[in-house]
Amino acid sequence: MHANFRLLTFISVLILSFAAQSGETMKANIVILATGGTIAGAAATGTQAGYSSGQVGVQALMEAVPQLQELANIRGEQVANVGSQDMDDSIWLQLAQRTNSLLAQDDVDGVVITHGTDTIEETAYFLNLVVDSNKPVVMTAAMRPATALSADGPLNIFNAVAVAADPEAAGRGVLVVINDDIHGARGMTKTSTTDVQTFVSAERGLMGATLYGDNRWFRHPYRTHTRDSTFSVDDLGVLPRVDVIYISAGVSPDLVDAAVANGAKGIVTAGVGNGNMTGAAVAAVARAVKQGVVVVRSTRVTSGTVGRKVEIDDDALGTVASGELNPAQSRVLLKLVLTKTRDPAQVQGYFDKY
Ligand code: ASP
């Protein structure tokens, strides 16, 4: 009897330790790539508005959220540590290349990227166009620095890892998880300089939502992305210069001429209304197009679409309509498209597809 009991105990311990081990190996392997931003920002006190972005390293970000270990096997790498106002082509290329090489590994199931909120919509859309994998790539950020009272970063990181570890996230393109919302990269934008609830996906809505890692999924991306995208960063060392020009009543057309004179290969206009601009600006755009510069008409309005030939005759002017892409995301797409073509009709095709 005694011997039987010991044998039973031994078998139970074996089963339990096997279950614990397979639980470990069943967890997704997630790599956190940190790039800086307010999520890694620090202030002298918990209640002051002024702070510096990009002060805290990836290790400290992970240690602030020990609960991450329950969600996934986590490791971190520091790619950059900048305020995202200083994000540039070279960090984008480095980040994309590192993301691709990690996702090509069998022992990496997803990547989480921490970033500043100011330009996260640009980096997310860039990655959405050049990541060569269906595995989850989830970006996150924070509006309050790590040292603030009620810092929002730790829960955002927790939720981002929970989304990256969710098999349902695969194939939905690059996602941005912030303030319990799951945004698709395309079409999301920052709308408040200070509110924690700052991001909206105005035209097509959220990709999903999450509550302490409990994810709900609403839709799939409606445009080509990641694995199916034709864009690649494999052999790219630089990206062409594209300038955004903000249109207002009486805007100086000199701005368009100056962009061309300074070497812009593409221009995006943040137009009024349906991508409109003053007669003088139209004339300057016509000069730019004649010199081989590709001009995309976007809008400074926060929602709606810019259509071809609504008030401006794009066929005659040689311009491209941005559709639903805002000026910042139009600039990202145009930079990549210019690595392939400068023909306005073909550029329009890319804007209709991506
Ligand atoms: N300037 C900061 C950044 O984008 C703002 C933020 O992260 O919220 O890095």
mmCIF file of C-alpha atoms and ligand atoms in Angstrom:
data_model
loop_
_atom_site.group_PDB
_atom_site.id
_atom_site.type_symbol
_atom_site.label_atom_id
_atom_site.label_comp_id
_atom_site.label_asym_id
_atom_site.label_seq_id
_atom_site.Cartn_x
_atom_site.Cartn_y
_atom_site.Cartn_z
ATOM 1 C CA MET A 1 0.000 0.000 0.000
ATOM 2 C CA HIS A 2 2.769 2.333 1.136
ATOM 3 C CA ALA A 3 4.843 1.480 -1.958
ATOM 4 C CA ASN A 4 1.833 2.046 -4.228
ATOM 5 C CA PHE A 5 1.250 5.451 -2.687
ATOM 6 C CA ARG A 6 4.889 6.419 -3.289
ATOM 7 C CA LEU A 7 4.672 5.248 -6.891
ATOM 8 C CA LEU A 8 1.489 7.270 -7.431
ATOM 9 C CA THR A 9 3.090 10.365 -5.929
ATOM 10 C CA PHE A 10 6.131 9.910 -8.167
ATOM 11 C CA ILE A 11 3.953 9.582 -11.294
ATOM 12 C CA SER A 12 1.898 12.686 -10.328
ATOM 13 C CA VAL A 13 5.053 14.731 -9.841
ATOM 14 C CA LEU A 14 6.323 13.567 -13.237
ATOM 15 C CA ILE A 15 3.044 14.529 -14.944
ATOM 16 C CA LEU A 16 2.935 17.913 -13.228
ATOM 17 C CA SER A 17 6.517 18.809 -14.101
ATOM 18 C CA PHE A 18 5.947 17.721 -17.721
ATOM 19 C CA ALA A 19 2.823 19.927 -17.860
ATOM 20 C CA ALA A 20 4.749 22.853 -16.386
ATOM 21 C CA GLN A 21 7.553 22.366 -18.928
ATOM 22 C CA SER A 22 5.248 22.133 -21.918
ATOM 23 C CA GLY A 23 3.413 25.238 -20.598
ATOM 24 C CA GLU A 24 6.773 27.034 -20.785
ATOM 25 C CA THR A 25 7.488 25.885 -24.304
ATOM 26 C CA MET A 26 3.906 26.596 -25.442
ATOM 27 C CA LYS A 27 4.333 30.265 -24.563
ATOM 28 C CA ALA A 28 5.054 32.476 -27.560
ATOM 29 C CA ASN A 29 8.582 33.850 -27.943
ATOM 30 C CA ILE A 30 8.330 37.618 -28.281
ATOM 31 C CA VAL A 31 11.178 40.060 -28.871
ATOM 32 C CA ILE A 32 10.706 43.664 -27.729
ATOM 33 C CA LEU A 33 12.551 46.213 -29.876
ATOM 34 C CA ALA A 34 12.791 49.581 -28.124
ATOM 35 C CA THR A 35 13.236 52.836 -30.010
ATOM 36 C CA GLY A 36 12.586 55.492 -27.330
ATOM 37 C CA GLY A 37 9.626 57.863 -27.034
ATOM 38 C CA THR A 38 7.665 59.037 -24.032
ATOM 39 C CA ILE A 39 7.099 55.432 -22.992
ATOM 40 C CA ALA A 40 10.824 55.499 -22.179
ATOM 41 C CA GLY A 41 10.697 59.116 -21.008
ATOM 42 C CA ALA A 42 11.581 60.513 -17.607
ATOM 43 C CA ALA A 43 10.730 63.636 -15.604
ATOM 44 C CA ALA A 44 12.085 64.900 -12.297
ATOM 45 C CA THR A 45 8.680 64.461 -10.604
ATOM 46 C CA GLY A 46 5.563 62.396 -11.231
ATOM 47 C CA THR A 47 3.325 65.397 -11.850
ATOM 48 C CA GLN A 48 5.215 67.760 -14.154
ATOM 49 C CA ALA A 49 4.354 68.284 -17.823
ATOM 50 C CA GLY A 50 7.954 68.711 -19.004
ATOM 51 C CA TYR A 51 10.079 65.590 -19.540
ATOM 52 C CA SER A 52 12.656 64.069 -21.875
ATOM 53 C CA SER A 53 11.816 61.221 -24.269
ATOM 54 C CA GLY A 54 14.022 58.162 -24.675
ATOM 55 C CA GLN A 55 15.740 58.019 -21.264
ATOM 56 C CA VAL A 56 14.871 54.507 -20.066
ATOM 57 C CA GLY A 57 16.370 51.368 -21.654
ATOM 58 C CA VAL A 58 14.526 48.268 -22.841
ATOM 59 C CA GLN A 59 15.599 46.202 -19.817
ATOM 60 C CA ALA A 60 14.033 48.692 -17.408
ATOM 61 C CA LEU A 61 10.867 48.844 -19.530
ATOM 62 C CA MET A 62 10.510 45.065 -19.294
ATOM 63 C CA GLU A 63 11.356 44.934 -15.589
ATOM 64 C CA ALA A 64 8.601 47.466 -14.890
ATOM 65 C CA VAL A 65 6.077 44.856 -16.074
ATOM 66 C CA PRO A 66 7.015 41.489 -14.492
ATOM 67 C CA GLN A 67 3.600 40.146 -15.597
ATOM 68 C CA LEU A 68 4.976 39.944 -19.158
ATOM 69 C CA GLN A 69 6.612 36.641 -18.221
ATOM 70 C CA GLU A 70 3.130 35.132 -17.725
ATOM 71 C CA LEU A 71 2.183 36.049 -21.282
ATOM 72 C CA ALA A 72 5.246 35.026 -23.256
ATOM 73 C CA ASN A 73 8.956 34.282 -23.215
ATOM 74 C CA ILE A 74 10.356 37.774 -23.566
ATOM 75 C CA ARG A 75 13.679 39.272 -24.544
ATOM 76 C CA GLY A 76 14.546 42.823 -25.497
ATOM 77 C CA GLU A 77 16.852 44.767 -27.816
ATOM 78 C CA GLN A 78 17.532 48.490 -28.008
ATOM 79 C CA VAL A 79 17.376 49.658 -31.648
ATOM 80 C CA ALA A 80 17.396 53.403 -30.864
ATOM 81 C CA ASN A 81 16.492 55.684 -27.968
ATOM 82 C CA VAL A 82 15.050 58.854 -29.488
ATOM 83 C CA GLY A 83 11.971 60.993 -29.218
ATOM 84 C CA SER A 84 10.014 59.927 -32.276
ATOM 85 C CA GLN A 85 10.183 63.494 -33.623
ATOM 86 C CA ASP A 86 13.755 62.406 -34.481
ATOM 87 C CA MET A 87 12.753 59.177 -36.189
ATOM 88 C CA ASP A 88 14.310 59.123 -39.657
ATOM 89 C CA ASP A 89 14.817 56.985 -42.743
ATOM 90 C CA SER A 90 17.949 55.359 -41.401
ATOM 91 C CA ILE A 91 16.272 54.179 -38.160
ATOM 92 C CA TRP A 92 13.249 53.001 -40.181
ATOM 93 C CA LEU A 93 15.483 50.897 -42.418
ATOM 94 C CA GLN A 94 17.459 49.494 -39.485
ATOM 95 C CA LEU A 95 14.246 48.702 -37.567
ATOM 96 C CA ALA A 96 12.629 47.024 -40.568
ATOM 97 C CA GLN A 97 15.710 44.964 -41.365
ATOM 98 C CA ARG A 98 16.046 43.809 -37.734
ATOM 99 C CA THR A 99 12.320 42.988 -37.535
ATOM 100 C CA ASN A 100 12.547 40.917 -40.712
ATOM 101 C CA SER A 101 15.600 38.998 -39.592
ATOM 102 C CA LEU A 102 14.019 38.220 -36.191
ATOM 103 C CA LEU A 103 10.731 37.089 -37.728
ATOM 104 C CA ALA A 104 12.612 34.787 -40.107
ATOM 105 C CA GLN A 105 13.799 32.794 -37.058
ATOM 106 C CA ASP A 106 11.755 29.755 -36.005
ATOM 107 C CA ASP A 107 12.170 30.630 -32.334
ATOM 108 C CA VAL A 108 10.596 34.106 -32.701
ATOM 109 C CA ASP A 109 6.794 34.231 -32.831
ATOM 110 C CA GLY A 110 6.284 37.973 -32.845
ATOM 111 C CA VAL A 111 7.870 41.381 -32.348
ATOM 112 C CA VAL A 112 6.735 44.249 -30.130
ATOM 113 C CA ILE A 113 8.167 47.701 -30.864
ATOM 114 C CA THR A 114 8.084 50.553 -28.355
ATOM 115 C CA HIS A 115 8.036 54.000 -29.957
ATOM 116 C CA GLY A 116 7.042 57.631 -29.434
ATOM 117 C CA THR A 117 3.479 58.662 -30.223
ATOM 118 C CA ASP A 118 4.424 61.649 -32.417
ATOM 119 C CA THR A 119 5.387 59.635 -35.500
ATOM 120 C CA ILE A 120 4.233 56.115 -34.646
ATOM 121 C CA GLU A 121 1.663 56.291 -37.464
ATOM 122 C CA GLU A 122 4.503 56.796 -39.943
ATOM 123 C CA THR A 123 6.763 54.028 -38.638
ATOM 124 C CA ALA A 124 3.819 51.615 -38.313
ATOM 125 C CA TYR A 125 2.737 52.218 -41.905
ATOM 126 C CA PHE A 126 6.338 51.980 -43.161
ATOM 127 C CA LEU A 127 6.734 48.590 -41.451
ATOM 128 C CA ASN A 128 3.298 47.543 -42.723
ATOM 129 C CA LEU A 129 4.686 47.985 -46.243
ATOM 130 C CA VAL A 130 8.089 46.330 -45.808
ATOM 131 C CA VAL A 131 7.825 43.603 -43.148
ATOM 132 C CA ASP A 132 8.155 40.279 -44.921
ATOM 133 C CA SER A 133 6.235 38.037 -42.532
ATOM 134 C CA ASN A 134 2.734 37.160 -41.382
ATOM 135 C CA LYS A 135 3.854 36.908 -37.766
ATOM 136 C CA PRO A 136 2.521 39.645 -35.459
ATOM 137 C CA VAL A 137 4.338 42.976 -35.336
ATOM 138 C CA VAL A 138 2.795 45.120 -32.631
ATOM 139 C CA MET A 139 3.844 48.663 -31.850
ATOM 140 C CA THR A 140 3.067 50.482 -28.646
ATOM 141 C CA ALA A 141 3.727 53.855 -27.040
ATOM 142 C CA ALA A 142 2.624 56.038 -24.156
ATOM 143 C CA MET A 143 1.417 59.568 -23.629
ATOM 144 C CA ARG A 144 2.869 59.833 -20.127
ATOM 145 C CA PRO A 145 6.529 59.302 -19.291
ATOM 146 C CA ALA A 146 7.610 56.237 -17.319
ATOM 147 C CA THR A 147 8.041 58.378 -14.174
ATOM 148 C CA ALA A 148 4.555 59.985 -14.301
ATOM 149 C CA LEU A 149 1.709 59.459 -11.895
ATOM 150 C CA SER A 150 -0.566 56.929 -13.669
ATOM 151 C CA ALA A 151 1.973 56.236 -16.403
ATOM 152 C CA ASP A 152 0.162 54.495 -19.266
ATOM 153 C CA GLY A 153 3.242 52.719 -20.671
ATOM 154 C CA PRO A 154 3.311 49.560 -18.501
ATOM 155 C CA LEU A 155 -0.252 48.447 -19.332
ATOM 156 C CA ASN A 156 0.287 49.353 -22.997
ATOM 157 C CA ILE A 157 3.380 47.108 -23.097
ATOM 158 C CA PHE A 158 1.453 44.337 -21.333
ATOM 159 C CA ASN A 159 -1.390 44.600 -23.854
ATOM 160 C CA ALA A 160 1.012 44.798 -26.813
ATOM 161 C CA VAL A 161 2.741 41.576 -25.751
ATOM 162 C CA ALA A 162 -0.643 39.906 -25.199
ATOM 163 C CA VAL A 163 -1.655 40.871 -28.743
ATOM 164 C CA ALA A 164 1.684 39.773 -30.236
ATOM 165 C CA ALA A 165 1.327 36.393 -28.491
ATOM 166 C CA ASP A 166 -2.213 35.936 -29.862
ATOM 167 C CA PRO A 167 -2.303 33.734 -33.009
ATOM 168 C CA GLU A 168 -5.325 35.806 -34.125
ATOM 169 C CA ALA A 169 -3.004 38.802 -34.612
ATOM 170 C CA ALA A 170 -1.132 37.048 -37.437
ATOM 171 C CA GLY A 171 -1.851 38.261 -40.962
ATOM 172 C CA ARG A 172 -3.420 41.553 -39.869
ATOM 173 C CA GLY A 173 -0.443 43.689 -40.823
ATOM 174 C CA VAL A 174 1.423 45.879 -38.357
ATOM 175 C CA LEU A 175 -0.738 46.775 -35.359
ATOM 176 C CA VAL A 176 -0.562 49.604 -32.847
ATOM 177 C CA VAL A 177 -1.852 48.762 -29.381
ATOM 178 C CA ILE A 178 -2.494 51.733 -27.132
ATOM 179 C CA ASN A 179 -5.059 52.638 -24.479
ATOM 180 C CA ASP A 180 -6.871 49.283 -24.865
ATOM 181 C CA ASP A 181 -7.355 49.811 -28.622
ATOM 182 C CA ILE A 182 -5.834 47.725 -31.426
ATOM 183 C CA HIS A 183 -5.299 49.897 -34.519
ATOM 184 C CA GLY A 184 -4.283 48.762 -37.966
ATOM 185 C CA ALA A 185 -1.209 50.673 -39.152
ATOM 186 C CA ARG A 186 -2.964 52.205 -42.157
ATOM 187 C CA GLY A 187 -5.258 55.080 -41.318
ATOM 188 C CA MET A 188 -4.521 55.482 -37.624
ATOM 189 C CA THR A 189 -3.530 58.958 -36.465
ATOM 190 C CA LYS A 190 -2.732 61.012 -33.371
ATOM 191 C CA THR A 191 -5.488 63.518 -32.587
ATOM 192 C CA SER A 192 -4.625 65.070 -29.217
ATOM 193 C CA THR A 193 -1.320 66.537 -28.084
ATOM 194 C CA THR A 194 -1.840 65.464 -24.461
ATOM 195 C CA ASP A 195 -4.832 63.168 -23.938
ATOM 196 C CA VAL A 196 -4.112 59.529 -23.174
ATOM 197 C CA GLN A 197 -6.910 58.645 -25.631
ATOM 198 C CA THR A 198 -5.209 60.279 -28.603
ATOM 199 C CA PHE A 199 -5.262 57.737 -31.476
ATOM 200 C CA VAL A 200 -8.189 57.196 -33.819
ATOM 201 C CA SER A 201 -8.739 55.025 -36.869
ATOM 202 C CA ALA A 202 -11.328 57.346 -38.336
ATOM 203 C CA GLU A 203 -12.243 55.838 -41.689
ATOM 204 C CA ARG A 204 -12.254 52.074 -41.202
ATOM 205 C CA GLY A 205 -12.386 51.692 -37.432
ATOM 206 C CA LEU A 206 -10.323 49.677 -34.995
ATOM 207 C CA MET A 207 -8.791 46.316 -35.850
ATOM 208 C CA GLY A 208 -9.729 45.154 -32.366
ATOM 209 C CA ALA A 209 -9.638 45.946 -28.673
ATOM 210 C CA THR A 210 -7.965 44.473 -25.629
ATOM 211 C CA LEU A 211 -8.632 44.517 -21.900
ATOM 212 C CA TYR A 212 -5.732 43.369 -19.713
ATOM 213 C CA GLY A 213 -4.658 41.053 -22.497
ATOM 214 C CA ASP A 214 -8.115 39.728 -23.327
ATOM 215 C CA ASN A 215 -8.291 40.507 -27.058
ATOM 216 C CA ARG A 216 -11.347 40.972 -29.268
ATOM 217 C CA TRP A 217 -10.980 41.157 -33.062
ATOM 218 C CA PHE A 218 -13.202 43.236 -35.328
ATOM 219 C CA ARG A 219 -11.772 43.224 -38.863
ATOM 220 C CA HIS A 220 -8.873 42.469 -41.217
ATOM 221 C CA PRO A 221 -6.819 44.994 -43.223
ATOM 222 C CA TYR A 222 -8.441 46.101 -46.474
ATOM 223 C CA ARG A 223 -5.252 46.947 -48.368
ATOM 224 C CA THR A 224 -2.152 44.955 -49.326
ATOM 225 C CA HIS A 225 0.465 44.678 -46.572
ATOM 226 C CA THR A 226 3.517 42.847 -45.169
ATOM 227 C CA ARG A 227 3.960 39.398 -46.822
ATOM 228 C CA ASP A 228 1.977 40.404 -49.927
ATOM 229 C CA SER A 229 3.629 43.810 -50.311
ATOM 230 C CA THR A 230 6.006 44.343 -53.216
ATOM 231 C CA PHE A 231 8.190 46.723 -51.190
ATOM 232 C CA SER A 232 11.380 45.441 -49.624
ATOM 233 C CA VAL A 233 14.130 46.946 -47.515
ATOM 234 C CA ASP A 234 16.601 44.165 -48.299
ATOM 235 C CA ASP A 235 18.768 46.232 -50.630
ATOM 236 C CA LEU A 236 17.720 49.722 -49.540
ATOM 237 C CA GLY A 237 20.340 52.005 -47.976
ATOM 238 C CA VAL A 238 18.551 55.331 -48.437
ATOM 239 C CA LEU A 239 15.066 56.568 -49.274
ATOM 240 C CA PRO A 240 14.258 59.422 -51.656
ATOM 241 C CA ARG A 241 13.434 62.863 -50.274
ATOM 242 C CA VAL A 242 9.715 63.635 -50.082
ATOM 243 C CA ASP A 243 8.475 66.914 -48.591
ATOM 244 C CA VAL A 244 5.034 67.678 -47.167
ATOM 245 C CA ILE A 245 3.660 71.151 -47.915
ATOM 246 C CA TYR A 246 0.816 72.485 -45.800
ATOM 247 C CA ILE A 247 -1.749 74.389 -47.838
ATOM 248 C CA SER A 248 -3.678 77.309 -46.346
ATOM 249 C CA ALA A 249 -5.551 80.284 -47.736
ATOM 250 C CA GLY A 250 -2.961 82.403 -49.522
ATOM 251 C CA VAL A 251 -0.130 79.874 -49.075
ATOM 252 C CA SER A 252 3.108 80.941 -50.732
ATOM 253 C CA PRO A 253 3.703 78.844 -53.873
ATOM 254 C CA ASP A 254 7.426 79.435 -53.254
ATOM 255 C CA LEU A 255 7.327 76.509 -50.835
ATOM 256 C CA VAL A 256 6.717 74.096 -53.733
ATOM 257 C CA ASP A 257 9.490 75.680 -55.814
ATOM 258 C CA ALA A 258 11.865 75.556 -52.823
ATOM 259 C CA ALA A 259 11.204 71.848 -52.244
ATOM 260 C CA VAL A 260 12.054 71.121 -55.888
ATOM 261 C CA ALA A 261 15.139 73.362 -55.839
ATOM 262 C CA ASN A 262 16.383 71.567 -52.721
ATOM 263 C CA GLY A 263 16.167 68.107 -54.272
ATOM 264 C CA ALA A 264 12.751 66.719 -53.361
ATOM 265 C CA LYS A 265 11.849 63.787 -55.613
ATOM 266 C CA GLY A 266 8.297 63.818 -54.335
ATOM 267 C CA ILE A 267 5.913 66.317 -52.752
ATOM 268 C CA VAL A 268 2.795 65.638 -50.715
ATOM 269 C CA THR A 269 0.386 68.511 -50.347
ATOM 270 C CA ALA A 270 -1.618 68.676 -47.120
ATOM 271 C CA GLY A 271 -4.384 70.360 -49.035
ATOM 272 C CA VAL A 272 -7.578 72.044 -47.954
ATOM 273 C CA GLY A 273 -10.814 70.076 -48.314
ATOM 274 C CA ASN A 274 -10.624 67.394 -50.985
ATOM 275 C CA GLY A 275 -6.903 67.960 -51.546
ATOM 276 C CA ASN A 276 -7.448 71.438 -52.951
ATOM 277 C CA MET A 277 -4.968 74.295 -53.151
ATOM 278 C CA THR A 278 -4.747 77.887 -54.355
ATOM 279 C CA GLY A 279 -4.443 78.645 -58.067
ATOM 280 C CA ALA A 280 -0.865 79.818 -57.492
ATOM 281 C CA ALA A 281 -0.009 76.549 -55.715
ATOM 282 C CA VAL A 282 -1.547 74.557 -58.613
ATOM 283 C CA ALA A 283 0.733 76.483 -61.001
ATOM 284 C CA ALA A 284 3.766 75.681 -58.809
ATOM 285 C CA VAL A 285 2.743 72.014 -58.717
ATOM 286 C CA ALA A 286 2.510 72.023 -62.531
ATOM 287 C CA ARG A 287 6.104 73.361 -62.661
ATOM 288 C CA ALA A 288 7.250 70.637 -60.238
ATOM 289 C CA VAL A 289 5.552 67.859 -62.232
ATOM 290 C CA LYS A 290 7.212 69.141 -65.441
ATOM 291 C CA GLN A 291 10.573 68.664 -63.724
ATOM 292 C CA GLY A 292 9.782 65.022 -62.934
ATOM 293 C CA VAL A 293 8.758 65.487 -59.302
ATOM 294 C CA VAL A 294 5.823 63.293 -58.250
ATOM 295 C CA VAL A 295 3.105 65.267 -56.465
ATOM 296 C CA VAL A 296 0.507 63.528 -54.301
ATOM 297 C CA ARG A 297 -2.543 65.499 -53.198
ATOM 298 C CA SER A 298 -3.562 64.661 -49.637
ATOM 299 C CA THR A 299 -5.575 66.729 -47.184
ATOM 300 C CA ARG A 300 -5.166 68.505 -43.871
ATOM 301 C CA VAL A 301 -8.741 67.380 -43.001
ATOM 302 C CA THR A 302 -8.780 64.533 -40.474
ATOM 303 C CA SER A 303 -11.167 62.165 -42.250
ATOM 304 C CA GLY A 304 -12.678 61.475 -45.650
ATOM 305 C CA THR A 305 -10.974 60.663 -48.914
ATOM 306 C CA VAL A 306 -9.157 62.654 -51.592
ATOM 307 C CA GLY A 307 -10.488 61.509 -54.961
ATOM 308 C CA ARG A 308 -9.129 62.011 -58.450
ATOM 309 C CA LYS A 309 -10.581 64.833 -60.533
ATOM 310 C CA VAL A 310 -13.103 66.111 -57.992
ATOM 311 C CA GLU A 311 -12.096 69.785 -58.236
ATOM 312 C CA ILE A 312 -8.568 69.428 -59.574
ATOM 313 C CA ASP A 313 -8.009 67.656 -62.897
ATOM 314 C CA ASP A 314 -5.273 65.174 -61.965
ATOM 315 C CA ASP A 315 -5.039 63.847 -65.522
ATOM 316 C CA ALA A 316 -4.205 67.303 -66.861
ATOM 317 C CA LEU A 317 -1.980 68.293 -63.920
ATOM 318 C CA GLY A 318 -0.168 64.956 -63.638
ATOM 319 C CA THR A 319 -0.903 64.588 -59.925
ATOM 320 C CA VAL A 320 -1.854 61.636 -57.760
ATOM 321 C CA ALA A 321 -4.785 61.489 -55.305
ATOM 322 C CA SER A 322 -3.978 60.068 -51.870
ATOM 323 C CA GLY A 323 -7.372 58.487 -51.164
ATOM 324 C CA GLU A 324 -7.702 57.965 -47.413
ATOM 325 C CA LEU A 325 -4.000 58.376 -46.625
ATOM 326 C CA ASN A 326 -3.141 61.428 -44.561
ATOM 327 C CA PRO A 327 -0.110 63.550 -45.548
ATOM 328 C CA ALA A 328 2.314 61.796 -43.163
ATOM 329 C CA GLN A 329 1.350 58.302 -44.334
ATOM 330 C CA SER A 330 1.216 59.463 -47.978
ATOM 331 C CA ARG A 331 4.814 60.616 -47.594
ATOM 332 C CA VAL A 332 5.839 57.152 -46.335
ATOM 333 C CA LEU A 333 4.184 55.376 -49.263
ATOM 334 C CA LEU A 334 5.548 57.838 -51.809
ATOM 335 C CA LYS A 335 9.110 57.340 -50.539
ATOM 336 C CA LEU A 336 8.796 53.604 -51.149
ATOM 337 C CA VAL A 337 6.945 53.966 -54.462
ATOM 338 C CA LEU A 338 9.687 56.283 -55.776
ATOM 339 C CA THR A 339 12.138 53.386 -55.399
ATOM 340 C CA LYS A 340 10.089 51.719 -58.162
ATOM 341 C CA THR A 341 8.627 54.372 -60.489
ATOM 342 C CA ARG A 342 8.173 58.099 -61.131
ATOM 343 C CA ASP A 343 5.287 57.671 -63.532
ATOM 344 C CA PRO A 344 2.219 59.400 -62.009
ATOM 345 C CA ALA A 345 -0.240 56.828 -63.399
ATOM 346 C CA GLN A 346 1.738 53.978 -61.878
ATOM 347 C CA VAL A 347 2.139 55.892 -58.608
ATOM 348 C CA GLN A 348 -1.663 56.273 -58.521
ATOM 349 C CA GLY A 349 -1.917 52.496 -58.917
ATOM 350 C CA TYR A 350 0.232 52.012 -55.799
ATOM 351 C CA PHE A 351 -1.879 54.512 -53.852
ATOM 352 C CA ASP A 352 -5.022 52.605 -54.883
ATOM 353 C CA LYS A 353 -3.531 49.291 -53.768
ATOM 354 C CA TYR A 354 -1.581 50.035 -50.591
HETATM 355 N N1 ASP B 1 7.690 63.365 -28.400
HETATM 356 C C1 ASP B 1 7.328 62.054 -27.925
HETATM 357 C C2 ASP B 1 7.733 61.040 -28.975
HETATM 358 O O1 ASP B 1 7.080 60.910 -29.944
HETATM 359 C C3 ASP B 1 5.882 61.979 -27.635
HETATM 360 C C4 ASP B 1 5.384 60.638 -27.186
HETATM 361 O O2 ASP B 1 6.015 59.616 -27.263
HETATM 362 O O3 ASP B 1 4.217 60.601 -26.717
HETATM 363 O O4 ASP B 1 8.716 60.409 -28.812
#
